[in-house]
mmCIF file of C-alpha atoms in Angstrom:
data_model
loop_
_atom_site.group_PDB
_atom_site.id
_atom_site.type_symbol
_atom_site.label_atom_id
_atom_site.label_comp_id
_atom_site.label_asym_id
_atom_site.label_seq_id
_atom_site.Cartn_x
_atom_site.Cartn_y
_atom_site.Cartn_z
ATOM 1 C CA MET A 1026 15.072 31.095 -15.668
ATOM 2 C CA GLN A 1027 13.776 28.248 -17.789
ATOM 3 C CA PRO A 1028 10.155 27.132 -17.224
ATOM 4 C CA THR A 1029 9.821 24.231 -14.875
ATOM 5 C CA ALA A 1030 8.551 22.211 -17.504
ATOM 6 C CA ASP A 1031 11.987 21.490 -18.816
ATOM 7 C CA ARG A 1032 13.737 21.484 -15.432
ATOM 8 C CA VAL A 1033 14.943 18.729 -13.194
ATOM 9 C CA LEU A 1034 14.427 18.825 -9.436
ATOM 10 C CA VAL A 1035 17.167 16.864 -7.128
ATOM 11 C CA VAL A 1036 15.115 15.742 -4.170
ATOM 12 C CA MET A 1037 17.361 15.143 -1.149
ATOM 13 C CA PRO A 1038 15.642 13.567 1.905
ATOM 14 C CA ALA A 1039 17.766 14.630 5.142
ATOM 15 C CA PHE A 1040 17.377 13.773 8.659
ATOM 16 C CA ASN A 1041 19.988 14.907 11.084
ATOM 17 C CA GLU A 1042 22.451 15.584 8.125
ATOM 18 C CA GLU A 1043 23.975 19.008 9.130
ATOM 19 C CA ALA A 1044 27.524 17.816 9.048
ATOM 20 C CA SER A 1045 27.197 16.840 5.231
ATOM 21 C CA VAL A 1046 24.032 18.363 3.807
ATOM 22 C CA SER A 1047 25.775 21.615 2.505
ATOM 23 C CA ASP A 1048 28.687 19.887 0.793
ATOM 24 C CA VAL A 1049 26.358 17.570 -0.880
ATOM 25 C CA ILE A 1050 24.189 20.468 -2.068
ATOM 26 C CA ALA A 1051 27.256 22.478 -3.352
ATOM 27 C CA GLU A 1052 28.448 19.302 -5.061
ATOM 28 C CA VAL A 1053 25.031 18.732 -6.869
ATOM 29 C CA ARG A 1054 25.092 22.272 -7.988
ATOM 30 C CA ALA A 1055 28.729 22.026 -9.372
ATOM 31 C CA LYS A 1056 28.057 18.711 -11.216
ATOM 32 C CA ALA A 1057 24.489 19.541 -12.336
ATOM 33 C CA PRO A 1058 23.762 23.204 -12.323
ATOM 34 C CA SER A 1059 20.520 23.145 -14.153
ATOM 35 C CA CYS A 1060 18.895 21.153 -11.723
ATOM 36 C CA ASP A 1061 16.928 22.945 -8.780
ATOM 37 C CA VAL A 1062 17.743 21.441 -5.385
ATOM 38 C CA LEU A 1063 15.037 20.599 -3.139
ATOM 39 C CA VAL A 1064 16.010 19.330 0.627
ATOM 40 C CA ILE A 1065 13.181 17.568 2.549
ATOM 41 C CA ASP A 1066 14.507 17.993 6.043
ATOM 42 C CA ASP A 1067 12.778 14.955 7.561
ATOM 43 C CA GLY A 1068 11.980 16.355 11.300
ATOM 44 C CA SER A 1069 15.496 16.995 12.076
ATOM 45 C CA ARG A 1070 16.725 18.181 15.684
ATOM 46 C CA ASP A 1071 19.964 19.537 14.179
ATOM 47 C CA ALA A 1072 20.745 22.511 11.844
ATOM 48 C CA THR A 1073 19.883 20.787 8.680
ATOM 49 C CA THR A 1074 17.453 23.057 7.558
ATOM 50 C CA ALA A 1075 19.456 26.282 8.298
ATOM 51 C CA ARG A 1076 22.720 24.325 6.639
ATOM 52 C CA ALA A 1077 20.682 23.647 3.488
ATOM 53 C CA MET A 1078 19.058 27.092 3.043
ATOM 54 C CA GLY A 1079 22.369 28.540 3.629
ATOM 55 C CA ALA A 1080 23.882 26.253 0.654
ATOM 56 C CA GLY A 1081 21.047 27.759 -1.465
ATOM 57 C CA ALA A 1082 18.591 24.992 -1.676
ATOM 58 C CA LEU A 1083 14.953 25.078 -1.329
ATOM 59 C CA VAL A 1084 13.814 23.386 1.806
ATOM 60 C CA VAL A 1085 10.636 21.890 2.988
ATOM 61 C CA THR A 1086 10.885 21.022 6.666
ATOM 62 C CA LEU A 1087 8.599 18.242 7.997
ATOM 63 C CA PRO A 1088 7.012 18.982 11.162
ATOM 64 C CA PHE A 1089 8.091 15.435 12.684
ATOM 65 C CA ASN A 1090 10.014 12.647 11.363
ATOM 66 C CA LEU A 1091 8.255 10.770 8.575
ATOM 67 C CA GLY A 1092 10.893 8.333 7.401
ATOM 68 C CA VAL A 1093 12.529 8.339 3.810
ATOM 69 C CA GLY A 1094 9.286 7.186 2.211
ATOM 70 C CA GLY A 1095 7.290 10.231 3.538
ATOM 71 C CA ALA A 1096 10.195 12.478 2.693
ATOM 72 C CA MET A 1097 10.405 11.371 -0.962
ATOM 73 C CA ARG A 1098 6.382 11.703 -1.311
ATOM 74 C CA THR A 1099 6.533 15.061 -0.372
ATOM 75 C CA GLY A 1100 9.389 15.887 -2.870
ATOM 76 C CA TYR A 1101 7.306 13.872 -5.611
ATOM 77 C CA ARG A 1102 4.492 16.061 -4.769
ATOM 78 C CA TYR A 1103 6.351 19.303 -5.033
ATOM 79 C CA ALA A 1104 7.646 18.120 -8.484
ATOM 80 C CA ARG A 1105 4.376 17.376 -9.698
ATOM 81 C CA GLU A 1106 2.786 20.529 -8.246
ATOM 82 C CA HIS A 1107 5.517 22.492 -10.269
ATOM 83 C CA GLY A 1108 5.462 20.518 -13.237
ATOM 84 C CA TYR A 1109 9.156 19.166 -13.182
ATOM 85 C CA ARG A 1110 10.001 16.823 -15.976
ATOM 86 C CA ALA A 1111 12.301 14.707 -13.667
ATOM 87 C CA ALA A 1112 12.697 14.286 -10.055
ATOM 88 C CA ILE A 1113 16.026 12.729 -8.866
ATOM 89 C CA GLN A 1114 16.409 11.131 -5.454
ATOM 90 C CA VAL A 1115 20.236 12.112 -3.881
ATOM 91 C CA ASP A 1116 21.042 11.173 -0.282
ATOM 92 C CA SER A 1117 22.146 13.945 1.577
ATOM 93 C CA ASP A 1118 25.035 11.735 3.242
ATOM 94 C CA GLY A 1119 27.235 11.988 0.207
ATOM 95 C CA GLN A 1120 27.004 8.325 -0.530
ATOM 96 C CA HIS A 1121 25.390 9.113 -3.939
ATOM 97 C CA ASP A 1122 27.962 10.763 -6.679
ATOM 98 C CA PRO A 1123 26.053 13.773 -8.449
ATOM 99 C CA GLY A 1124 28.373 13.246 -11.166
ATOM 100 C CA SER A 1125 25.958 10.187 -12.247
ATOM 101 C CA ILE A 1126 23.000 12.540 -12.421
ATOM 102 C CA PRO A 1127 23.290 12.969 -16.356
ATOM 103 C CA ALA A 1128 23.607 9.160 -17.005
ATOM 104 C CA LEU A 1129 20.225 8.676 -15.197
ATOM 105 C CA LEU A 1130 18.765 11.742 -16.925
ATOM 106 C CA ALA A 1131 19.976 10.352 -20.369
ATOM 107 C CA GLU A 1132 18.397 7.113 -19.605
ATOM 108 C CA LEU A 1133 15.108 8.994 -18.841
ATOM 109 C CA ASP A 1134 15.206 10.691 -22.127
ATOM 110 C CA ASP A 1135 15.653 7.516 -23.929
ATOM 111 C CA GLY A 1136 12.063 6.607 -22.757
ATOM 112 C CA ALA A 1137 12.450 5.233 -19.173
ATOM 113 C CA ASP A 1138 10.001 6.140 -16.672
ATOM 114 C CA LEU A 1139 12.134 5.158 -13.521
ATOM 115 C CA VAL A 1140 15.844 4.793 -13.617
ATOM 116 C CA LEU A 1141 17.854 3.073 -10.863
ATOM 117 C CA GLY A 1142 21.330 3.968 -10.131
ATOM 118 C CA ALA A 1143 22.938 0.405 -9.514
ATOM 119 C CA ARG A 1144 25.813 0.291 -7.138
ATOM 120 C CA PHE A 1145 27.247 -2.973 -8.002
ATOM 121 C CA ALA A 1146 26.887 -3.013 -11.699
ATOM 122 C CA GLY A 1147 30.650 -2.593 -12.389
ATOM 123 C CA GLU A 1148 31.555 1.033 -11.216
ATOM 124 C CA GLY A 1149 32.894 2.070 -7.903
ATOM 125 C CA GLU A 1150 34.255 0.250 -4.862
ATOM 126 C CA TYR A 1151 31.155 -0.144 -2.828
ATOM 127 C CA ARG A 1152 30.706 -3.893 -2.003
ATOM 128 C CA VAL A 1153 28.368 -5.615 0.238
ATOM 129 C CA ARG A 1154 29.185 -9.324 1.487
ATOM 130 C CA GLY A 1155 27.581 -12.266 3.155
ATOM 131 C CA PRO A 1156 23.683 -12.870 4.006
ATOM 132 C CA ARG A 1157 23.069 -9.534 3.005
ATOM 133 C CA ALA A 1158 24.375 -9.700 -0.329
ATOM 134 C CA TRP A 1159 22.135 -12.839 -0.804
ATOM 135 C CA ALA A 1160 19.053 -11.247 0.513
ATOM 136 C CA MET A 1161 19.640 -8.284 -2.051
ATOM 137 C CA ARG A 1162 20.237 -11.106 -4.868
ATOM 138 C CA VAL A 1163 16.967 -12.658 -4.159
ATOM 139 C CA LEU A 1164 15.307 -9.300 -4.176
ATOM 140 C CA ALA A 1165 16.886 -8.305 -7.441
ATOM 141 C CA ALA A 1166 15.865 -11.454 -9.122
ATOM 142 C CA ILE A 1167 12.011 -11.367 -8.079
ATOM 143 C CA LEU A 1168 12.011 -7.424 -8.878
ATOM 144 C CA SER A 1169 13.519 -7.836 -11.933
ATOM 145 C CA ARG A 1170 10.922 -10.495 -13.143
ATOM 146 C CA SER A 1171 8.030 -8.013 -12.576
ATOM 147 C CA ALA A 1172 9.863 -4.919 -13.909
ATOM 148 C CA ARG A 1173 10.816 -6.943 -17.061
ATOM 149 C CA THR A 1174 14.304 -5.906 -16.938
ATOM 150 C CA ARG A 1175 17.437 -7.098 -15.293
ATOM 151 C CA LEU A 1176 17.980 -5.233 -12.131
ATOM 152 C CA THR A 1177 20.760 -5.915 -9.808
ATOM 153 C CA ASP A 1178 20.497 -3.434 -7.072
ATOM 154 C CA THR A 1179 16.746 -2.916 -5.873
ATOM 155 C CA THR A 1180 17.571 -1.323 -2.608
ATOM 156 C CA SER A 1181 19.482 1.796 -4.020
ATOM 157 C CA GLY A 1182 17.919 4.903 -3.288
ATOM 158 C CA PHE A 1183 19.635 6.802 -5.968
ATOM 159 C CA ARG A 1184 16.828 6.942 -8.707
ATOM 160 C CA ALA A 1185 15.514 9.495 -11.247
ATOM 161 C CA ALA A 1186 11.839 9.630 -11.779
ATOM 162 C CA GLY A 1187 10.148 11.125 -15.265
ATOM 163 C CA PRO A 1188 6.748 12.456 -15.296
ATOM 164 C CA ARG A 1189 4.766 9.287 -15.294
ATOM 165 C CA ALA A 1190 6.559 8.158 -12.207
ATOM 166 C CA ILE A 1191 6.212 11.448 -10.378
ATOM 167 C CA ALA A 1192 2.539 11.393 -11.019
ATOM 168 C CA LEU A 1193 2.213 7.945 -9.428
ATOM 169 C CA PHE A 1194 4.616 8.399 -6.607
ATOM 170 C CA ALA A 1195 3.019 11.692 -5.641
ATOM 171 C CA ASP A 1196 -0.021 9.903 -4.382
ATOM 172 C CA HIS A 1197 1.495 6.112 -3.549
ATOM 173 C CA TYR A 1198 4.869 6.431 -2.345
ATOM 174 C CA PRO A 1199 4.935 3.949 0.609
ATOM 175 C CA ALA A 1200 5.990 5.267 3.982
ATOM 176 C CA GLU A 1201 6.989 1.582 5.462
ATOM 177 C CA TYR A 1202 10.570 0.855 6.024
ATOM 178 C CA LEU A 1203 11.891 -0.614 2.826
ATOM 179 C CA GLY A 1204 8.799 0.206 1.211
ATOM 180 C CA ASP A 1205 10.418 3.377 -0.349
ATOM 181 C CA THR A 1206 12.635 1.207 -2.327
ATOM 182 C CA ILE A 1207 11.321 -2.280 -2.641
ATOM 183 C CA GLU A 1208 7.458 -1.447 -2.644
ATOM 184 C CA ALA A 1209 7.903 1.692 -4.953
ATOM 185 C CA LEU A 1210 9.524 -0.743 -7.461
ATOM 186 C CA VAL A 1211 6.583 -3.186 -7.397
ATOM 187 C CA ILE A 1212 4.113 -0.313 -7.680
ATOM 188 C CA ALA A 1213 5.964 1.151 -10.805
ATOM 189 C CA SER A 1214 6.170 -2.388 -12.379
ATOM 190 C CA ARG A 1215 2.339 -3.005 -11.768
ATOM 191 C CA ARG A 1216 1.535 0.366 -13.530
ATOM 192 C CA LYS A 1217 3.584 -0.773 -16.325
ATOM 193 C CA LEU A 1218 6.100 1.995 -16.035
ATOM 194 C CA VAL A 1219 9.451 1.282 -17.946
ATOM 195 C CA ILE A 1220 12.110 0.809 -15.451
ATOM 196 C CA ARG A 1221 15.809 0.590 -16.206
ATOM 197 C CA GLN A 1222 19.028 0.603 -14.319
ATOM 198 C CA VAL A 1223 22.379 2.375 -14.916
ATOM 199 C CA PRO A 1224 25.789 1.725 -12.989
ATOM 200 C CA VAL A 1225 26.742 4.378 -10.966
ATOM 201 C CA ALA A 1226 29.813 4.673 -8.696
ATOM 202 C CA MET A 1227 29.012 4.722 -5.033
ATOM 203 C CA ARG A 1228 31.044 6.115 -2.226
ATOM 204 C CA PRO A 1229 31.115 4.458 1.259
ATOM 205 C CA ARG A 1230 28.848 6.208 3.667
ATOM 206 C CA ALA A 1231 30.374 9.217 5.476
ATOM 207 C CA GLY A 1232 29.462 7.788 8.974
ATOM 208 C CA GLY A 1233 28.201 4.220 10.097
ATOM 209 C CA THR A 1234 28.788 1.126 8.254
ATOM 210 C CA PRO A 1235 26.495 -1.430 6.680
ATOM 211 C CA SER A 1236 26.071 -4.506 8.896
ATOM 212 C CA HIS A 1237 27.360 -7.832 7.987
ATOM 213 C CA ASN A 1238 25.760 -9.351 11.259
ATOM 214 C CA PHE A 1239 23.636 -12.672 10.477
ATOM 215 C CA ALA A 1240 20.695 -11.695 12.643
ATOM 216 C CA LYS A 1241 20.449 -8.209 11.163
ATOM 217 C CA SER A 1242 20.619 -9.803 7.679
ATOM 218 C CA ALA A 1243 18.008 -12.215 8.529
ATOM 219 C CA LEU A 1244 15.664 -9.605 10.055
ATOM 220 C CA TYR A 1245 16.422 -7.285 6.900
ATOM 221 C CA LEU A 1246 15.473 -10.423 4.598
ATOM 222 C CA GLY A 1247 12.461 -10.922 6.567
ATOM 223 C CA ARG A 1248 11.243 -7.192 6.501
ATOM 224 C CA ALA A 1249 11.979 -6.915 2.735
ATOM 225 C CA GLY A 1250 10.238 -10.176 2.191
ATOM 226 C CA ILE A 1251 7.143 -8.960 4.028
ATOM 227 C CA ALA A 1252 7.222 -5.667 2.264
ATOM 228 C CA LEU A 1253 7.607 -7.430 -1.214
ATOM 229 C CA VAL A 1254 4.448 -9.988 -0.616
ATOM 230 C CA PHE A 1255 2.107 -7.375 0.650
ATOM 231 C CA ALA A 1256 3.165 -5.113 -2.419
ATOM 232 C CA TYR A 1257 2.051 -7.794 -4.476
ATOM 233 C CA LEU A 1258 -1.061 -8.649 -2.776
ATOM 234 C CA ARG A 1259 -2.326 -5.005 -2.557
ATOM 235 C CA PRO A 1260 -5.478 -4.801 -4.967
ATOM 236 C CA ARG A 1261 -4.863 -2.962 -8.101
ATOM 237 C CA SER A 1262 -7.247 0.109 -7.027
ATOM 238 C CA ALA A 1263 -4.804 0.841 -4.051
ATOM 239 C CA TYR A 1264 -2.288 2.194 -6.879
ATOM 240 C CA GLU A 1265 -4.825 4.056 -9.053
ATOM 241 C CA GLU A 1266 -4.299 7.800 -9.482
ATOM 242 C CA ALA A 1267 -6.116 9.743 -6.946
ATOM 243 C CA THR A 1268 -9.308 11.589 -8.457
ATOM 244 C CA ALA A 1269 -8.833 14.439 -6.057
ATOM 245 C CA MET B 1443 -25.879 -20.073 41.905
ATOM 246 C CA ASN B 1444 -27.112 -17.961 44.560
ATOM 247 C CA LEU B 1445 -28.812 -14.725 44.601
ATOM 248 C CA THR B 1446 -26.025 -12.589 45.295
ATOM 249 C CA SER B 1447 -23.960 -13.892 42.300
ATOM 250 C CA TYR B 1448 -27.082 -13.465 40.123
ATOM 251 C CA ILE B 1449 -27.320 -9.769 41.332
ATOM 252 C CA PHE B 1450 -23.559 -9.398 40.741
ATOM 253 C CA GLY B 1451 -23.927 -10.529 37.086
ATOM 254 C CA ILE B 1452 -26.880 -8.099 36.305
ATOM 255 C CA VAL B 1453 -25.074 -5.074 38.042
ATOM 256 C CA SER B 1454 -21.875 -5.716 36.055
ATOM 257 C CA ALA B 1455 -23.606 -5.996 32.974
ATOM 258 C CA VAL B 1456 -25.989 -2.767 33.421
ATOM 259 C CA LEU B 1457 -22.865 -0.852 34.609
ATOM 260 C CA VAL B 1458 -21.124 -1.643 31.187
ATOM 261 C CA LEU B 1459 -24.219 -0.570 29.397
ATOM 262 C CA ILE B 1460 -24.476 2.778 31.308
ATOM 263 C CA VAL B 1461 -20.903 3.797 30.743
ATOM 264 C CA VAL B 1462 -20.995 2.939 27.094
ATOM 265 C CA VAL B 1463 -24.095 4.739 26.553
ATOM 266 C CA ASP B 1464 -22.996 7.811 28.538
ATOM 267 C CA LEU B 1465 -19.983 7.957 26.526
ATOM 268 C CA LEU B 1466 -22.006 7.808 23.321
ATOM 269 C CA ARG B 1467 -24.346 10.491 24.858
ATOM 270 C CA ARG B 1468 -21.341 12.892 25.668
ATOM 271 C CA LYS B 1469 -19.748 12.232 22.173
ATOM 272 C CA ARG B 1470 -16.608 10.707 23.715
ATOM 273 C CA LEU B 1471 -17.141 7.641 21.669
ATOM 274 C CA ARG B 1472 -18.204 7.156 18.145
ATOM 275 C CA GLU B 1473 -21.218 4.750 17.024
ATOM 276 C CA ARG B 1474 -18.905 2.616 14.806
ATOM 277 C CA HIS B 1475 -16.582 2.345 17.796
ATOM 278 C CA ALA B 1476 -19.036 1.658 20.242
ATOM 279 C CA ILE B 1477 -21.059 -1.463 18.310
ATOM 280 C CA TRP B 1478 -18.755 -4.176 19.920
ATOM 281 C CA TRP B 1479 -18.811 -2.702 23.459
ATOM 282 C CA LEU B 1480 -22.828 -2.232 23.230
ATOM 283 C CA ALA B 1481 -23.110 -5.885 21.711
ATOM 284 C CA ALA B 1482 -20.968 -7.148 24.766
ATOM 285 C CA GLY B 1483 -22.923 -5.496 27.351
ATOM 286 C CA THR B 1484 -26.241 -6.485 25.832
ATOM 287 C CA ILE B 1485 -25.116 -10.233 25.451
ATOM 288 C CA ALA B 1486 -23.643 -9.905 29.026
ATOM 289 C CA LEU B 1487 -27.025 -8.586 30.508
ATOM 290 C CA VAL B 1488 -29.304 -11.204 28.743
ATOM 291 C CA LEU B 1489 -27.059 -13.917 30.222
ATOM 292 C CA ALA B 1490 -27.219 -12.413 33.465
ATOM 293 C CA VAL B 1491 -30.664 -12.367 33.671
ATOM 294 C CA PHE B 1492 -31.547 -15.744 31.796
ATOM 295 C CA PRO B 1493 -28.428 -18.097 32.833
ATOM 296 C CA ALA B 1494 -30.613 -20.813 31.274
ATOM 297 C CA VAL B 1495 -29.842 -19.224 27.773
ATOM 298 C CA LEU B 1496 -25.934 -20.148 28.221
ATOM 299 C CA ASP B 1497 -26.382 -23.620 29.005
ATOM 300 C CA TRP B 1498 -28.895 -23.963 26.019
ATOM 301 C CA PHE B 1499 -26.665 -22.252 23.789
ATOM 302 C CA ALA B 1500 -23.292 -24.233 24.841
ATOM 303 C CA GLY B 1501 -25.282 -27.519 24.517
ATOM 304 C CA LEU B 1502 -26.240 -26.454 21.049
ATOM 305 C CA LEU B 1503 -22.681 -26.079 20.184
ATOM 306 C CA GLY B 1504 -21.433 -28.929 21.714
ATOM 307 C CA ILE B 1505 -19.471 -27.032 24.412
ATOM 308 C CA THR B 1506 -19.507 -29.211 27.494
ATOM 309 C CA ILE B 1507 -18.477 -26.562 30.065
ATOM 310 C CA PRO B 1508 -20.789 -23.460 29.498
ATOM 311 C CA VAL B 1509 -18.534 -21.185 31.110
ATOM 312 C CA ASN B 1510 -15.913 -21.732 28.140
ATOM 313 C CA LEU B 1511 -18.418 -20.110 25.907
ATOM 314 C CA ILE B 1512 -18.368 -16.928 28.133
ATOM 315 C CA PHE B 1513 -14.460 -17.075 27.724
ATOM 316 C CA PHE B 1514 -14.699 -17.798 24.263
ATOM 317 C CA GLY B 1515 -17.154 -15.025 23.319
ATOM 318 C CA SER B 1516 -15.118 -12.523 25.583
ATOM 319 C CA ILE B 1517 -11.883 -13.075 23.755
ATOM 320 C CA ALA B 1518 -13.538 -12.843 20.384
ATOM 321 C CA ILE B 1519 -14.945 -9.493 21.237
ATOM 322 C CA LEU B 1520 -11.781 -7.990 22.595
ATOM 323 C CA PHE B 1521 -9.934 -9.485 19.632
ATOM 324 C CA PHE B 1522 -12.105 -7.591 17.113
ATOM 325 C CA VAL B 1523 -12.007 -4.222 19.227
ATOM 326 C CA ALA B 1524 -8.339 -4.420 19.112
ATOM 327 C CA LEU B 1525 -8.085 -5.267 15.441
ATOM 328 C CA GLN B 1526 -10.697 -2.414 14.480
ATOM 329 C CA ALA B 1527 -8.546 -0.106 16.786
ATOM 330 C CA SER B 1528 -5.276 -0.863 14.869
ATOM 331 C CA SER B 1529 -6.993 -0.301 11.516
ATOM 332 C CA GLU B 1530 -8.187 3.069 12.690
ATOM 333 C CA LEU B 1531 -4.690 3.949 13.907
ATOM 334 C CA THR B 1532 -3.477 3.108 10.492
ATOM 335 C CA LYS B 1533 -5.797 5.357 8.723
ATOM 336 C CA LEU B 1534 -5.226 8.233 11.283
ATOM 337 C CA GLU B 1535 -1.320 7.822 10.638
ATOM 338 C CA ASP B 1536 -1.894 8.038 7.097
ATOM 339 C CA GLN B 1537 -3.659 11.217 7.351
ATOM 340 C CA THR B 1538 -1.467 12.711 9.648
ATOM 341 C CA ARG B 1539 1.619 12.003 7.387
ATOM 342 C CA THR B 1540 -0.513 13.548 4.434
ATOM 343 C CA LEU B 1541 -1.282 16.652 6.526
ATOM 344 C CA ALA B 1542 2.469 16.709 7.681
ATOM 345 C CA GLU B 1543 3.545 16.948 4.051
ATOM 346 C CA ARG B 1544 0.986 19.335 3.146
ATOM 347 C CA ILE B 1545 1.885 21.921 5.880
ATOM 348 C CA ALA B 1546 5.509 21.389 4.893
ATOM 349 C CA LEU B 1547 4.986 22.178 1.194
ATOM 350 C CA LEU B 1548 2.567 25.281 2.290
ATOM 351 C CA THR B 1549 5.200 26.651 4.580
ATOM 352 C CA LEU B 1550 7.665 26.709 1.528
ATOM 353 C CA GLU B 1551 5.061 28.395 -0.522
ATOM 354 C CA VAL B 1552 3.975 31.069 1.983
ATOM 355 C CA ASP B 1553 7.701 31.732 2.931
ATOM 356 C CA ARG B 1554 8.423 32.289 -0.788
ATOM 357 C CA LEU B 1555 5.613 34.481 -1.405
ATOM 358 C CA THR B 1556 6.413 36.529 1.928
ATOM 359 C CA ALA B 1557 9.975 37.121 0.751
ATOM 360 C CA ARG B 1558 8.490 38.151 -2.748
ATOM 361 C CA ASP B 1559 6.177 40.673 -1.266
ATOM 362 C CA ARG B 1560 8.855 41.901 0.798
ATOM 363 C CA ARG B 1561 11.061 42.697 -2.029
ATOM 364 C CA ASP B 1562 8.403 43.901 -4.213
ATOM 365 C CA PRO B 1563 5.465 45.075 -2.371
ATOM 366 C CA PRO B 1564 2.054 44.361 -4.027
ATOM 367 C CA ASP B 1565 0.058 47.261 -5.141
ATOM 368 C CA VAL B 1566 -2.734 47.388 -2.599
ATOM 369 C CA ASP B 1567 -4.527 50.134 -4.180
ATOM 370 C CA ALA B 1568 -5.205 48.450 -7.495
ATOM 371 C CA ALA B 1569 -7.128 45.650 -5.453
#
């Protein structure tokens, strides 16, 4: 086994994903065999933990549901404690294609601290239309400015973090809804991390459909806006590395 | 105002103070949460004993009907108590979240070490 300093951790937050989690783990192990797989069972009430262990992943079981933000912070803490050089978030519902992991890693090796897998940058079939698409475009425009790079898909959960991003997120990954994607980007850009995006193919979700309902989209934009405004308003000291 | 309502006011204010002080004494309420309630009880007692203070202060602020000052003061205190409680709740949620993460990570570590010891029992005599 290689020392962890050269190794990559795939972090999979999972909440009631017993149906898909073992297939996704198997696919990650097949397409990115050198990575360690850590599943964060976010307080599931089904057999997610057992299925993930059965598929050969490391499993951290949270005592109750913390949301994606809490699950991911746990993953970043694990990565920091064990000295991984990269942590890659992959959803356990099979929406992210593990085949894109090498592309994300290549961008990290090229000097980026945080790499987003962007869903609409050319590859794949995944499309969002209507008000939700406009909301995402507005977010992308604002976040592109503070990240000093062109981002088209700021709410993508498919992302890779290098050592600087891992150290930052282990202490400051936000728990609020939408905070995990939007606010995390603001935190990273305010701490001057290098953010890039690479196009990834995205498969449609296994279960459930993204909403195109107008009221829901308005609510989504509202909450995203609030998350964004407060992320910028927060004092700089809120994002400093913990001294402990 | 007749004697009954005068006494009623004083008794109410004293009752509030007794409850708050008793909770403090038995450590059921921490000091920093109690300040607002102590302040409210004290002000209520002063106003109950010397109603003229209310009229004088209302006049000072240009409030025509003195009782409105009571309403304003009461709402302001309740507002701050609720705000402080929300802020404390946020802090507690944050601490709970951190503890949950810590426990989950430690559990994984303990399980791993236990499994290793079972495969490869540590040499107890060496210790």
